PDB file of C-alpha atoms and ligand atoms in Angstrom:
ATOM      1  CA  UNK A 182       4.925   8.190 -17.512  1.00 94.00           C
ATOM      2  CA  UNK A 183       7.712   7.164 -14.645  1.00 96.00           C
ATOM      3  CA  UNK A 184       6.811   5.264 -12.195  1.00 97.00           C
ATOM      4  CA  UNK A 185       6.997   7.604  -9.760  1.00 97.00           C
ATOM      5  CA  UNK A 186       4.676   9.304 -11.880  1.00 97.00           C
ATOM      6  CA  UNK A 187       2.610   6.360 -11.922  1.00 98.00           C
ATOM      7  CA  UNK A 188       2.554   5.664  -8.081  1.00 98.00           C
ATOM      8  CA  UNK A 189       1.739   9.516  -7.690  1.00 97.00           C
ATOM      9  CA  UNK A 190      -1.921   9.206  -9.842  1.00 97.00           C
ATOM     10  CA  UNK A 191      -3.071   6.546  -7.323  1.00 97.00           C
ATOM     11  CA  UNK A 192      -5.715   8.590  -5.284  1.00 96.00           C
ATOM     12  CA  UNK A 193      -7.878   6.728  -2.643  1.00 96.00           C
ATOM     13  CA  UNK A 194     -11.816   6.677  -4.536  1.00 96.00           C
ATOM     14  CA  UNK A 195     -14.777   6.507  -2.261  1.00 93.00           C
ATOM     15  CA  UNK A 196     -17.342   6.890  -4.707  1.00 94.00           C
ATOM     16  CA  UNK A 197     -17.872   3.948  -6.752  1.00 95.00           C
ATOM     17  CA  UNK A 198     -20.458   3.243  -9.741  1.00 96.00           C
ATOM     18  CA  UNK A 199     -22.514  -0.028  -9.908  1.00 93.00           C
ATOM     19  CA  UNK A 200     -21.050  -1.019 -13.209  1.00 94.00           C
ATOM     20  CA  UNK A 201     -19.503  -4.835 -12.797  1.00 96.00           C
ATOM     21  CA  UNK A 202     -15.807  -5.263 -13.074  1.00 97.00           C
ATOM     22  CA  UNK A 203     -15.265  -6.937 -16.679  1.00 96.00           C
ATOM     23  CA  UNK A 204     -14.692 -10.556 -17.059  1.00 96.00           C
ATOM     24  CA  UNK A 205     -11.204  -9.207 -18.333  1.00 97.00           C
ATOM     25  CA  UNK A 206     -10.060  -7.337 -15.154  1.00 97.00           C
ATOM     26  CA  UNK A 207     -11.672 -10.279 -12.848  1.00 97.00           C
ATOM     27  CA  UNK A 208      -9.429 -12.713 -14.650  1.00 98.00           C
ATOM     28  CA  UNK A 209      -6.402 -10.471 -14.938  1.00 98.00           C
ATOM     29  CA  UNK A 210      -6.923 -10.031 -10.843  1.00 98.00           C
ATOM     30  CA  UNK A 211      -7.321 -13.731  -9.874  1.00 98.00           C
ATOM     31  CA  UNK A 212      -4.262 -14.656 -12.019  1.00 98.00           C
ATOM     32  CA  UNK A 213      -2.599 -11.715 -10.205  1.00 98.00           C
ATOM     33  CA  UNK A 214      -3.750 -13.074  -6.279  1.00 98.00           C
ATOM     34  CA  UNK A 215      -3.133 -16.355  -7.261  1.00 98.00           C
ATOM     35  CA  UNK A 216       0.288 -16.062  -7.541  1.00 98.00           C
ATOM     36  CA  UNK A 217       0.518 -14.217  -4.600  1.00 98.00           C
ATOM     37  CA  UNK A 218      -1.291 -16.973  -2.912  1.00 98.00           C
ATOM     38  CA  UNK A 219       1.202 -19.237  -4.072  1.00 98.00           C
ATOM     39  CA  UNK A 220       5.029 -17.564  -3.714  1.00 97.00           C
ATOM     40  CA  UNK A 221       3.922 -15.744  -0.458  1.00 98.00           C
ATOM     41  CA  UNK A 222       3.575 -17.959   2.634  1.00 98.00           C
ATOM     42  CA  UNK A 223       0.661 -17.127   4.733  1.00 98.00           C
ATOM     43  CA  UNK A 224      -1.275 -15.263   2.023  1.00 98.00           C
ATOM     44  CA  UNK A 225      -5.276 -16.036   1.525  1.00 98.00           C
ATOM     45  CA  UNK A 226      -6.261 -12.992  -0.244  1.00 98.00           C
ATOM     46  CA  UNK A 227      -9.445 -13.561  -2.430  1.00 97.00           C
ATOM     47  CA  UNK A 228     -11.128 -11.176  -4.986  1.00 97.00           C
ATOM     48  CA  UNK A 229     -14.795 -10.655  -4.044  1.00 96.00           C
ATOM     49  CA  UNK A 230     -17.344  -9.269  -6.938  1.00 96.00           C
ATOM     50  CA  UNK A 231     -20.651  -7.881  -6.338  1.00 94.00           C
ATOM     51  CA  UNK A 232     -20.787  -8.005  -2.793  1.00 92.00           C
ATOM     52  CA  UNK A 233     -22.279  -4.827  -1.263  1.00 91.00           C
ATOM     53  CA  UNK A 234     -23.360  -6.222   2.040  1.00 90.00           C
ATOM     54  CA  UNK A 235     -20.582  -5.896   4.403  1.00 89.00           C
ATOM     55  CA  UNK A 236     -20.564  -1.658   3.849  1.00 84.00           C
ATOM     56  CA  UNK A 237     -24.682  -1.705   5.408  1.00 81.00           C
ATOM     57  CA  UNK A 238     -24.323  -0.001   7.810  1.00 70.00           C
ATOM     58  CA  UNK A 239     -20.892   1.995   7.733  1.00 62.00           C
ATOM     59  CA  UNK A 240     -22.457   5.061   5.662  1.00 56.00           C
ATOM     60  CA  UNK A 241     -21.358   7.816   7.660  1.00 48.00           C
ATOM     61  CA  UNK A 242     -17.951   7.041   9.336  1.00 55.00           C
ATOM     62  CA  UNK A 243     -14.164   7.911   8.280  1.00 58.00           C
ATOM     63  CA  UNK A 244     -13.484   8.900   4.406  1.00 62.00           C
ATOM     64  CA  UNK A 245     -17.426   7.742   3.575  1.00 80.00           C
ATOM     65  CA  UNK A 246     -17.569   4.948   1.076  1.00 88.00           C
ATOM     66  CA  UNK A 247     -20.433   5.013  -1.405  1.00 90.00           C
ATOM     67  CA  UNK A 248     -21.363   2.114  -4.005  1.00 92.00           C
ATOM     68  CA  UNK A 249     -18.440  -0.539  -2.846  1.00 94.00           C
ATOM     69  CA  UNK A 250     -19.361  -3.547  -4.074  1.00 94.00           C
ATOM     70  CA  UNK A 251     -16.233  -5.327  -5.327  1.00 97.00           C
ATOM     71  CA  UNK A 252     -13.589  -5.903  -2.903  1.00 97.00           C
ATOM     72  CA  UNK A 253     -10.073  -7.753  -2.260  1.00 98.00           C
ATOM     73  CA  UNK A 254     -10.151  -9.190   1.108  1.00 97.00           C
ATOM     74  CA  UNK A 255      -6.529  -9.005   2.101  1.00 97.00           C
ATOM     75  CA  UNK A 256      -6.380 -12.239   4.452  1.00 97.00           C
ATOM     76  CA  UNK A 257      -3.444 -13.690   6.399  1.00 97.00           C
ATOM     77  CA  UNK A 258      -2.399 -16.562   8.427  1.00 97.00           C
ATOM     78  CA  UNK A 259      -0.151 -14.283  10.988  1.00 94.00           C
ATOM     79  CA  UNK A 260       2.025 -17.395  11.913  1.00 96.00           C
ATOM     80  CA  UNK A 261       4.127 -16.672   9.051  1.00 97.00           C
ATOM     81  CA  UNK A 262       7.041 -14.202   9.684  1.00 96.00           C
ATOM     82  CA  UNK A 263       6.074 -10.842   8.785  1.00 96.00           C
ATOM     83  CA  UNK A 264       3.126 -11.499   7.512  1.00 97.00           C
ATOM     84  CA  UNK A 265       0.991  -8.338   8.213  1.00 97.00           C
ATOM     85  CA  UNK A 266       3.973  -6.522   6.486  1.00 97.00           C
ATOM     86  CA  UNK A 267       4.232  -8.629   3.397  1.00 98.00           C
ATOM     87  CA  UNK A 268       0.294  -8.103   3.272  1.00 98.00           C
ATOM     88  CA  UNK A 269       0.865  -4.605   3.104  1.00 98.00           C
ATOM     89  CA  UNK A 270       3.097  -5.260   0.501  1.00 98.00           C
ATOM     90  CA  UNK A 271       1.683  -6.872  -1.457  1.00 98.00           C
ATOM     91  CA  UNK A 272      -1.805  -5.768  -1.206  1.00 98.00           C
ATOM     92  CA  UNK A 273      -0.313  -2.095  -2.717  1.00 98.00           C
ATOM     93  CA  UNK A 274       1.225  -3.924  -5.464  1.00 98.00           C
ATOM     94  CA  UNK A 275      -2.155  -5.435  -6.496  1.00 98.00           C
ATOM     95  CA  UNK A 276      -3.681  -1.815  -5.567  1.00 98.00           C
ATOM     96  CA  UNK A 277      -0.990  -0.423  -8.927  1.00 98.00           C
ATOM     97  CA  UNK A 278      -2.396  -3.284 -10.573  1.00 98.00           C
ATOM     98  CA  UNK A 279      -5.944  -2.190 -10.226  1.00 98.00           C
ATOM     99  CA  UNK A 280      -4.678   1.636 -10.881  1.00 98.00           C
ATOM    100  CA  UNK A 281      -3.274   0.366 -14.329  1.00 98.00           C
ATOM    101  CA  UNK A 282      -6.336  -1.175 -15.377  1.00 97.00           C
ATOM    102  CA  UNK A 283      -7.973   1.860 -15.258  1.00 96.00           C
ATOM    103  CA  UNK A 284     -10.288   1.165 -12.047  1.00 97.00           C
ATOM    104  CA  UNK A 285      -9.956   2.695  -8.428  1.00 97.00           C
ATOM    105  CA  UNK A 286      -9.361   1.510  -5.752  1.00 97.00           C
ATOM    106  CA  UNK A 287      -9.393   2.274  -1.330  1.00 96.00           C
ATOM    107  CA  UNK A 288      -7.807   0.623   1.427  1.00 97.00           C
ATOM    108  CA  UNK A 289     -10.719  -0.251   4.071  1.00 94.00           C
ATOM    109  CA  UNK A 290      -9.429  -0.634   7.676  1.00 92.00           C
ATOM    110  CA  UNK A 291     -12.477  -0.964   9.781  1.00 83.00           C
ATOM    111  CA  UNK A 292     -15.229   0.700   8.473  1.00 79.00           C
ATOM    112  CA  UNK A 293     -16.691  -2.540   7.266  1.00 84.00           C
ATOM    113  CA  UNK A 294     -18.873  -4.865   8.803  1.00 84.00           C
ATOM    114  CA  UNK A 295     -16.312  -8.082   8.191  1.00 84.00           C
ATOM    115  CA  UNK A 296     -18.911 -10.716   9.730  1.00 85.00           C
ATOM    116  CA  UNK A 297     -20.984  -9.967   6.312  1.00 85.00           C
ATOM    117  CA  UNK A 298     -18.168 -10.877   3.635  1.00 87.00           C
ATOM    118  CA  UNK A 299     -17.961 -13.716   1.969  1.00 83.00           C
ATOM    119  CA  UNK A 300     -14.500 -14.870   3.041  1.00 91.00           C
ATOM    120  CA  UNK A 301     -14.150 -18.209   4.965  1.00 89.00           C
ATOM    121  CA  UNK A 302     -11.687 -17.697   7.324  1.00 92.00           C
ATOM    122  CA  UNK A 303      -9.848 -21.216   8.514  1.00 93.00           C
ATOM    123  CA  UNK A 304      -8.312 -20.928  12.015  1.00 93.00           C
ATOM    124  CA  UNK A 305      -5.363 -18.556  12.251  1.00 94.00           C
ATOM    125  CA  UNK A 306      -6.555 -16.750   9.265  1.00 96.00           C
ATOM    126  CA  UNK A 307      -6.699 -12.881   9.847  1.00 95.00           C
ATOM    127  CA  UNK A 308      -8.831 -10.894   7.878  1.00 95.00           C
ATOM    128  CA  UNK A 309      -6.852  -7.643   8.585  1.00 96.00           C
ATOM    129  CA  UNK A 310      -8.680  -5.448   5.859  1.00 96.00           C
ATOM    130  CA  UNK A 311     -10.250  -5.219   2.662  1.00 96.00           C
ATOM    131  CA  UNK A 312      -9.183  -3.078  -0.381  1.00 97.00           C
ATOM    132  CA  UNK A 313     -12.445  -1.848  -2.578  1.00 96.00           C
ATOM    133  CA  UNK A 314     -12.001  -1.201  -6.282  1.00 97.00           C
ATOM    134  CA  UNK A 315     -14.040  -0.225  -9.076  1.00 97.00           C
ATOM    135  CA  UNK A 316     -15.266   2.433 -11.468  1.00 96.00           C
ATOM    136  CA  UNK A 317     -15.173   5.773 -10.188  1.00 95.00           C
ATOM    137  CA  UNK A 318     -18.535   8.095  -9.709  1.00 91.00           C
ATOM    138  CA  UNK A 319     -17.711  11.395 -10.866  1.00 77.00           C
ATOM    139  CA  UNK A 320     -20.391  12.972  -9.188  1.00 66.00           C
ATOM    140  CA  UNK A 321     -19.554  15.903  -6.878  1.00 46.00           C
ATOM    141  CA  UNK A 322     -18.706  15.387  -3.609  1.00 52.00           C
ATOM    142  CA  UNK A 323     -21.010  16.851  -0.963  1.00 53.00           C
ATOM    143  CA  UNK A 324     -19.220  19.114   1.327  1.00 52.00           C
ATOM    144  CA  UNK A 325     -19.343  16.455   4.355  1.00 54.00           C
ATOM    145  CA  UNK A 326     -17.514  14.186   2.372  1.00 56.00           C
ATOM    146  CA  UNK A 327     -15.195  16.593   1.022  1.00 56.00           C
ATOM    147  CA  UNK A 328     -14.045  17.579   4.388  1.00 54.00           C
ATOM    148  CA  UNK A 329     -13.951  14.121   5.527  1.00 56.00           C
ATOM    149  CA  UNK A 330     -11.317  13.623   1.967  1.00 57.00           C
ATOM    150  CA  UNK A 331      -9.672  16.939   3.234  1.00 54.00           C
ATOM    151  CA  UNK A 332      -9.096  15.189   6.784  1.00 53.00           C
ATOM    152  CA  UNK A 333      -7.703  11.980   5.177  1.00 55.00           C
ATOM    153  CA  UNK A 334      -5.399  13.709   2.854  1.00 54.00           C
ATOM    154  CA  UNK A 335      -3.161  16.295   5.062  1.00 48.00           C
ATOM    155  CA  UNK A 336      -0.524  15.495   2.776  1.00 60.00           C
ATOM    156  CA  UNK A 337       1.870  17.960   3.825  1.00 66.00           C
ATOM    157  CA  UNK A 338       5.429  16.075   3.815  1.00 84.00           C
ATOM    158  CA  UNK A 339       8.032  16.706   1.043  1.00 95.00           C
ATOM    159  CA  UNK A 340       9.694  13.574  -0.485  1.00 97.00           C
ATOM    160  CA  UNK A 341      12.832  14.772   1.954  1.00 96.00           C
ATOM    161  CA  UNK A 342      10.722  14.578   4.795  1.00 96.00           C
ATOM    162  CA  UNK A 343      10.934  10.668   4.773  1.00 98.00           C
ATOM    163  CA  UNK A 344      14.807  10.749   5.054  1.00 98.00           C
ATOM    164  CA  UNK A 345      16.595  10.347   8.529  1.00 98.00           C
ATOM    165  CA  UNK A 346      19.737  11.354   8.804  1.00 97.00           C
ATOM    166  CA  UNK A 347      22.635   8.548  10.406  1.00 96.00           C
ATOM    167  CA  UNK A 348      26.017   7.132   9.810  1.00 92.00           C
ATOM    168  CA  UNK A 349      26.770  11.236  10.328  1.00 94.00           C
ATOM    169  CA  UNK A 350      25.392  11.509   6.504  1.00 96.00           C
ATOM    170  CA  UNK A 351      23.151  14.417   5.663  1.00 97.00           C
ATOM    171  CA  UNK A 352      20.126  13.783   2.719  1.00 98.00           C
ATOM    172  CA  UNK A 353      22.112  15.766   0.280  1.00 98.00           C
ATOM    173  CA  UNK A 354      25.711  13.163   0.229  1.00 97.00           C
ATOM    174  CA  UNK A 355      22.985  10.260   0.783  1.00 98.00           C
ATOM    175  CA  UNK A 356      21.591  11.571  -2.463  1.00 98.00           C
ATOM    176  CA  UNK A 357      24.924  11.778  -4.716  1.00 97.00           C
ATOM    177  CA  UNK A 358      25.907   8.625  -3.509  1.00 97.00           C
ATOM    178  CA  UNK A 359      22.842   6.968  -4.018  1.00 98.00           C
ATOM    179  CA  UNK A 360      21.541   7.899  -7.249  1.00 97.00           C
ATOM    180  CA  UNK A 361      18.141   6.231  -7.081  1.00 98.00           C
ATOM    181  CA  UNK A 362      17.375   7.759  -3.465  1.00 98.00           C
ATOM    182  CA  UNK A 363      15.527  10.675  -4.867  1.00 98.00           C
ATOM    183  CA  UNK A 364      13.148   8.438  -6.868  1.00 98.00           C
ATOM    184  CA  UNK A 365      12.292   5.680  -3.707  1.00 98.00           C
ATOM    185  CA  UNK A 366      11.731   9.046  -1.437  1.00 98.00           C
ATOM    186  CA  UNK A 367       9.225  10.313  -3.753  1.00 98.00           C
ATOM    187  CA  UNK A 368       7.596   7.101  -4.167  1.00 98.00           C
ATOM    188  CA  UNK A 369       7.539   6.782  -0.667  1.00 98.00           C
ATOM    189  CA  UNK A 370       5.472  10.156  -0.672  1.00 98.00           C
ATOM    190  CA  UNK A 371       2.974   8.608  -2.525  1.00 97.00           C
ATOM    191  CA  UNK A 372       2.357   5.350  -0.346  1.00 98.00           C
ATOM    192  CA  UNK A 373      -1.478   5.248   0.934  1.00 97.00           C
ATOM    193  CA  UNK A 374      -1.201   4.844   5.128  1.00 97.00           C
ATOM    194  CA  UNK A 375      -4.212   4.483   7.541  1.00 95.00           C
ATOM    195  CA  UNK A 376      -5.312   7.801   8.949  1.00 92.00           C
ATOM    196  CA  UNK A 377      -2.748   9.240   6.336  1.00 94.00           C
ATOM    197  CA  UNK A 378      -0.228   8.959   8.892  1.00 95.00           C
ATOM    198  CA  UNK A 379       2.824   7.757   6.433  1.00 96.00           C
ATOM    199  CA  UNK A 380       4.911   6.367   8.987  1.00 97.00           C
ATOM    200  CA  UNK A 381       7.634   4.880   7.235  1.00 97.00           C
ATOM    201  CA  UNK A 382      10.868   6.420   6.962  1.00 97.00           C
ATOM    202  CA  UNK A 383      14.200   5.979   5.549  1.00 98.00           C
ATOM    203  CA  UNK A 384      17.602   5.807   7.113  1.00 98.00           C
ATOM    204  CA  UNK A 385      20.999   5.613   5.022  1.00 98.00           C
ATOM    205  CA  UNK A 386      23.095   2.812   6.306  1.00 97.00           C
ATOM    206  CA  UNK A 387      26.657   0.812   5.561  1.00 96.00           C
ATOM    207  CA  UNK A 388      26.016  -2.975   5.371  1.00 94.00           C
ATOM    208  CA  UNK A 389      28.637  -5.620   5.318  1.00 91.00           C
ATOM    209  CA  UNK A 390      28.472  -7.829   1.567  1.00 85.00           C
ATOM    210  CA  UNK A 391      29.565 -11.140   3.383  1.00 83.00           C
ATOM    211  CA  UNK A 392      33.343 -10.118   1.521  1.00 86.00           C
ATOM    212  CA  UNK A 393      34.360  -8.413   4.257  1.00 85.00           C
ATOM    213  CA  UNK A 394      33.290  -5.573   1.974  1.00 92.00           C
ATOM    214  CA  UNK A 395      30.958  -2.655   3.312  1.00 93.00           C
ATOM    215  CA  UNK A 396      28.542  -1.288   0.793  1.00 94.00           C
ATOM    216  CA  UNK A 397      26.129   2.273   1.246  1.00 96.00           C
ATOM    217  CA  UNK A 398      22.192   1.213   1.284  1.00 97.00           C
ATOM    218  CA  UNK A 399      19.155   2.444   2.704  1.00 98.00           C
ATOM    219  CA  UNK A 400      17.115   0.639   5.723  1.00 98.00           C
ATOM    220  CA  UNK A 401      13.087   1.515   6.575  1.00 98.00           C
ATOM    221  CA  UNK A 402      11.769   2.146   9.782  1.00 97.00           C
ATOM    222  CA  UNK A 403       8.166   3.148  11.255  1.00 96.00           C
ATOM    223  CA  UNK A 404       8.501   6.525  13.396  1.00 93.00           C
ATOM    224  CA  UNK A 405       8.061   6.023  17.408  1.00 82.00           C
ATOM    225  CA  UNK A 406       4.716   6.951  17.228  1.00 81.00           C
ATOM    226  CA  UNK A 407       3.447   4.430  14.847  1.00 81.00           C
ATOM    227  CA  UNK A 408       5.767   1.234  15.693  1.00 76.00           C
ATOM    228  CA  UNK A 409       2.978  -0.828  14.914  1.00 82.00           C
ATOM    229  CA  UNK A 410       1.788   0.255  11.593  1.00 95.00           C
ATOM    230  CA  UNK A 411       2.892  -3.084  10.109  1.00 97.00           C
ATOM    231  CA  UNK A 412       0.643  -2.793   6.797  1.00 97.00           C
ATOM    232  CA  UNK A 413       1.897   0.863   6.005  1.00 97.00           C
ATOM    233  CA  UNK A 414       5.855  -0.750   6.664  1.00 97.00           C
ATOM    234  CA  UNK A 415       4.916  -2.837   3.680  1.00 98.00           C
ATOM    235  CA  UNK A 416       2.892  -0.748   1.496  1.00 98.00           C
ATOM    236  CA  UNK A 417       5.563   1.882   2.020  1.00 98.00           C
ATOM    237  CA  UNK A 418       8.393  -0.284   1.172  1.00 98.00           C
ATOM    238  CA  UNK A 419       6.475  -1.277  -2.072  1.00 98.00           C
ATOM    239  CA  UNK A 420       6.285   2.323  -3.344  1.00 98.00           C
ATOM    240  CA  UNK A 421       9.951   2.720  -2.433  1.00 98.00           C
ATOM    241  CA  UNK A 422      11.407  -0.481  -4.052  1.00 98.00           C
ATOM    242  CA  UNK A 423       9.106  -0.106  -6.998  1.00 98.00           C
ATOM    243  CA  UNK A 424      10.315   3.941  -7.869  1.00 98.00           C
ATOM    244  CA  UNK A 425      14.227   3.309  -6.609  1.00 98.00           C
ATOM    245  CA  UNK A 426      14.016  -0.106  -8.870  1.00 98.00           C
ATOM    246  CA  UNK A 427      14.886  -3.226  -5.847  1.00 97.00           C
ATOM    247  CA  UNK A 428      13.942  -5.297  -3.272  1.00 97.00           C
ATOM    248  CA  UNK A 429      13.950  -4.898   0.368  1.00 97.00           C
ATOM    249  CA  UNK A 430      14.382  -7.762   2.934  1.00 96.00           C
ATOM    250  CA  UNK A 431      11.302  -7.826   5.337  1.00 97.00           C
ATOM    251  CA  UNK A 432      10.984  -6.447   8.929  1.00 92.00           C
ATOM    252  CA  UNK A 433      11.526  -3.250  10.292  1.00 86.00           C
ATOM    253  CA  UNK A 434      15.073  -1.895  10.092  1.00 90.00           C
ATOM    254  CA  UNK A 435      15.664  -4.240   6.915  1.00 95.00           C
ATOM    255  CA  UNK A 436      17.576  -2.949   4.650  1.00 97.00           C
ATOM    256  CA  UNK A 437      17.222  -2.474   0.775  1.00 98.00           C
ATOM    257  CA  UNK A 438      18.999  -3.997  -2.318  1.00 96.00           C
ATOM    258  CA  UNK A 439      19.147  -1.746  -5.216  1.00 96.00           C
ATOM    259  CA  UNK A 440      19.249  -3.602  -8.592  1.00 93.00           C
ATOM    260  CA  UNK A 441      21.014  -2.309 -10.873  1.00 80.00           C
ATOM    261  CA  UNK A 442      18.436  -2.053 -13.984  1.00 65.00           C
ATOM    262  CA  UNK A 443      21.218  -1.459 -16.308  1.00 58.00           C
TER     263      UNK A 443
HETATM  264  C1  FMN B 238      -4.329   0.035   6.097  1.00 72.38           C
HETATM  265  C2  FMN B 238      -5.182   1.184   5.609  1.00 72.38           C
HETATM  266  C3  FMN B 238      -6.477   1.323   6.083  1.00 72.38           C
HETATM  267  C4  FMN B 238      -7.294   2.365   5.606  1.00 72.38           C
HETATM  268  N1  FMN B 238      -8.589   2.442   6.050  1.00 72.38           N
HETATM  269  C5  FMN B 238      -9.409   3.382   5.512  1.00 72.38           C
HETATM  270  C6  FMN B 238     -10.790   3.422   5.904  1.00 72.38           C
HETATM  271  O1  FMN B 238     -11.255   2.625   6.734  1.00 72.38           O
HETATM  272  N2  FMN B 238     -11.590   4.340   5.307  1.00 72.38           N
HETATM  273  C7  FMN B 238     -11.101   5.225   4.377  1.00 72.38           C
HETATM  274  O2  FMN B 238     -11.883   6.027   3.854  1.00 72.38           O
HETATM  275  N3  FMN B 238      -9.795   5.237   4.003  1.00 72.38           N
HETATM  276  C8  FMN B 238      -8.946   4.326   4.543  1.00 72.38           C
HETATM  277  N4  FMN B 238      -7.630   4.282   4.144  1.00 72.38           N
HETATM  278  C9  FMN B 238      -7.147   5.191   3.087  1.00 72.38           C
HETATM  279  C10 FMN B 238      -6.288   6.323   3.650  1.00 72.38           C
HETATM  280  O3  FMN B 238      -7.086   7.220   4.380  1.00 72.38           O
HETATM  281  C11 FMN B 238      -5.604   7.040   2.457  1.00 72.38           C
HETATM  282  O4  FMN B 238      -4.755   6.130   1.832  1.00 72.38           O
HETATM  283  C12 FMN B 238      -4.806   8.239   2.895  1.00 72.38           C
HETATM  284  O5  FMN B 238      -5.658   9.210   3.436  1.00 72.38           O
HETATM  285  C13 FMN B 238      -4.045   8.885   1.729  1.00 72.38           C
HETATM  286  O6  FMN B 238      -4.894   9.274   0.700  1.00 72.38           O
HETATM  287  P1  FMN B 238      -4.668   8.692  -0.769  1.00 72.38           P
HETATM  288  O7  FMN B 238      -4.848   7.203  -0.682  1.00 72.38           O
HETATM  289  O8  FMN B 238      -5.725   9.348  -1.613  1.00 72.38           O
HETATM  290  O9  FMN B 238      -3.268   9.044  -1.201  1.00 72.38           O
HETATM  291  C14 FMN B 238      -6.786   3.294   4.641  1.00 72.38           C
HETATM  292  C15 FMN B 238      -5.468   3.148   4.193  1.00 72.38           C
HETATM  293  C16 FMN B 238      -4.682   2.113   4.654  1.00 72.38           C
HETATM  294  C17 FMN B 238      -3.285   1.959   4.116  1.00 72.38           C
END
């Protein structure tokens, strides 16, 4: 499987089963959030198991969550520079995590009742969402909740569709001259957003090497309309970086570093 092939079988899952996570996968996540706690300044997120009580309540509200009872509280101290981006980040990099274990896994925005989790927040700690995983119910959906999946998944763009044209280059010479642009668009595609809005896109630009030498990269960008979409920004950039193989710097209009995996 590619990766891009990878990111692409990552499907939001509503439905859960009651079955607990393993010992295996609750270790394997810890060790995971730990480090993240550790390298990423401002990061507090915490694995939660069998914890149903803060979805009371929320039953019948946007994309309809049954069964969630394990949860990663995705918590930030928003002091830090770009924190609620690096969140995002980072969160969807745990989320492929979760995917490769064989569990599934939904971002949770606001249809959760946060005063009931288990997360103590210290002051200037954010709780800015929670990400539910666990084993999928493969029980049909009823029709309600189908539509409501319908309504979250207009996913109608084309790979191509994340790529803005500048420096006077169309997507077709921004493609031959950067071989791996293809792969980070399409990975892009893939990139879970609230509402489904996928506001991040992709901009071809010349940056200076320090050398006095100008090199062709790519920079990211949230459309007009969603300039504040800070977590999609980072989960975005994630699915980019992971399928084009490099890392971006943080902050809108940042650009990326391709490494060559040669
Ligand atoms: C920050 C964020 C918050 C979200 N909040 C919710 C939510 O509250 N309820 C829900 O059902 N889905 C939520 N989602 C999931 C999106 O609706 C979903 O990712 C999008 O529709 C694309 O579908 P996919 O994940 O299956 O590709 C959220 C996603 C993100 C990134």
């Amino acid at each position: 499987m590619t990766t891009v092939e990878f990111l692409r079988s990552r499907h939001s899952i509503r439905r859960y089963t009651d079955h607990p996570l393993s010992e295996d996968v609750c270790r394997k996540l810890r060790a995971s959030i730990t480090m993240i706690n550790t390298h990423e300044a401002g990061m507090h997120f915490e694995l939660v198991c069998d914890d149903p009580s803060p979805f009371k309540g929320f039953r019948a509200s946007y994309g309809m969550l049954h069964g969630v009872r394990n949860y990663i509280a995705v918590v930030v101290d928003t002091s830090f520079p770009d924190a609620i981006e690096r969140a995002g980040f980072y969160s969807q990099k745990l989320v492929m995590e979760v995917v490769a274990l064989g569990l599934g896994s939904c971002y949770v925005g606001g249809t959760f009742d946060a005063g009931r989790t288990k997360i103590m927040l210290r002051v200037g700690w954010k709780l800015l969402f929670i990400v539910a995983i666990g084993y999928a119910e493969e029980r049909q959906q009823t029709w309600v909740s189908s539509l409501a999946m319908k309504m979250a998944h207009r996913n109608n763009r084309c790979a191509d569709d994340f790529f803005v044209e500048a420096e006077g280059m169309s997507l077709d010479e921004a493609k031959s001259r950067l071989i791996w642009l293809d792969s980070g668009l399409r990975g892009l595609a893939s990139a879970p957003s609230s509402l489904n809005r996928q506001p991040v896109r992709i901009s071809p630009v010349w940056v200076s090497d320090g050398d006095g030498h100008k090199y062709l990269t790519v920079r990211a960008f949230l459309d007009n309309s969603n300039s504040d979409a800070l977590v999609d920004l980072g989960i975005g950039k994630y699915n980019f970086g992971a399928a084009a193989v490099g890392e971006w710097n943080w902050g809108a209009d940042a650009c990326f570093i391709h490494l060559d995996s040669n």
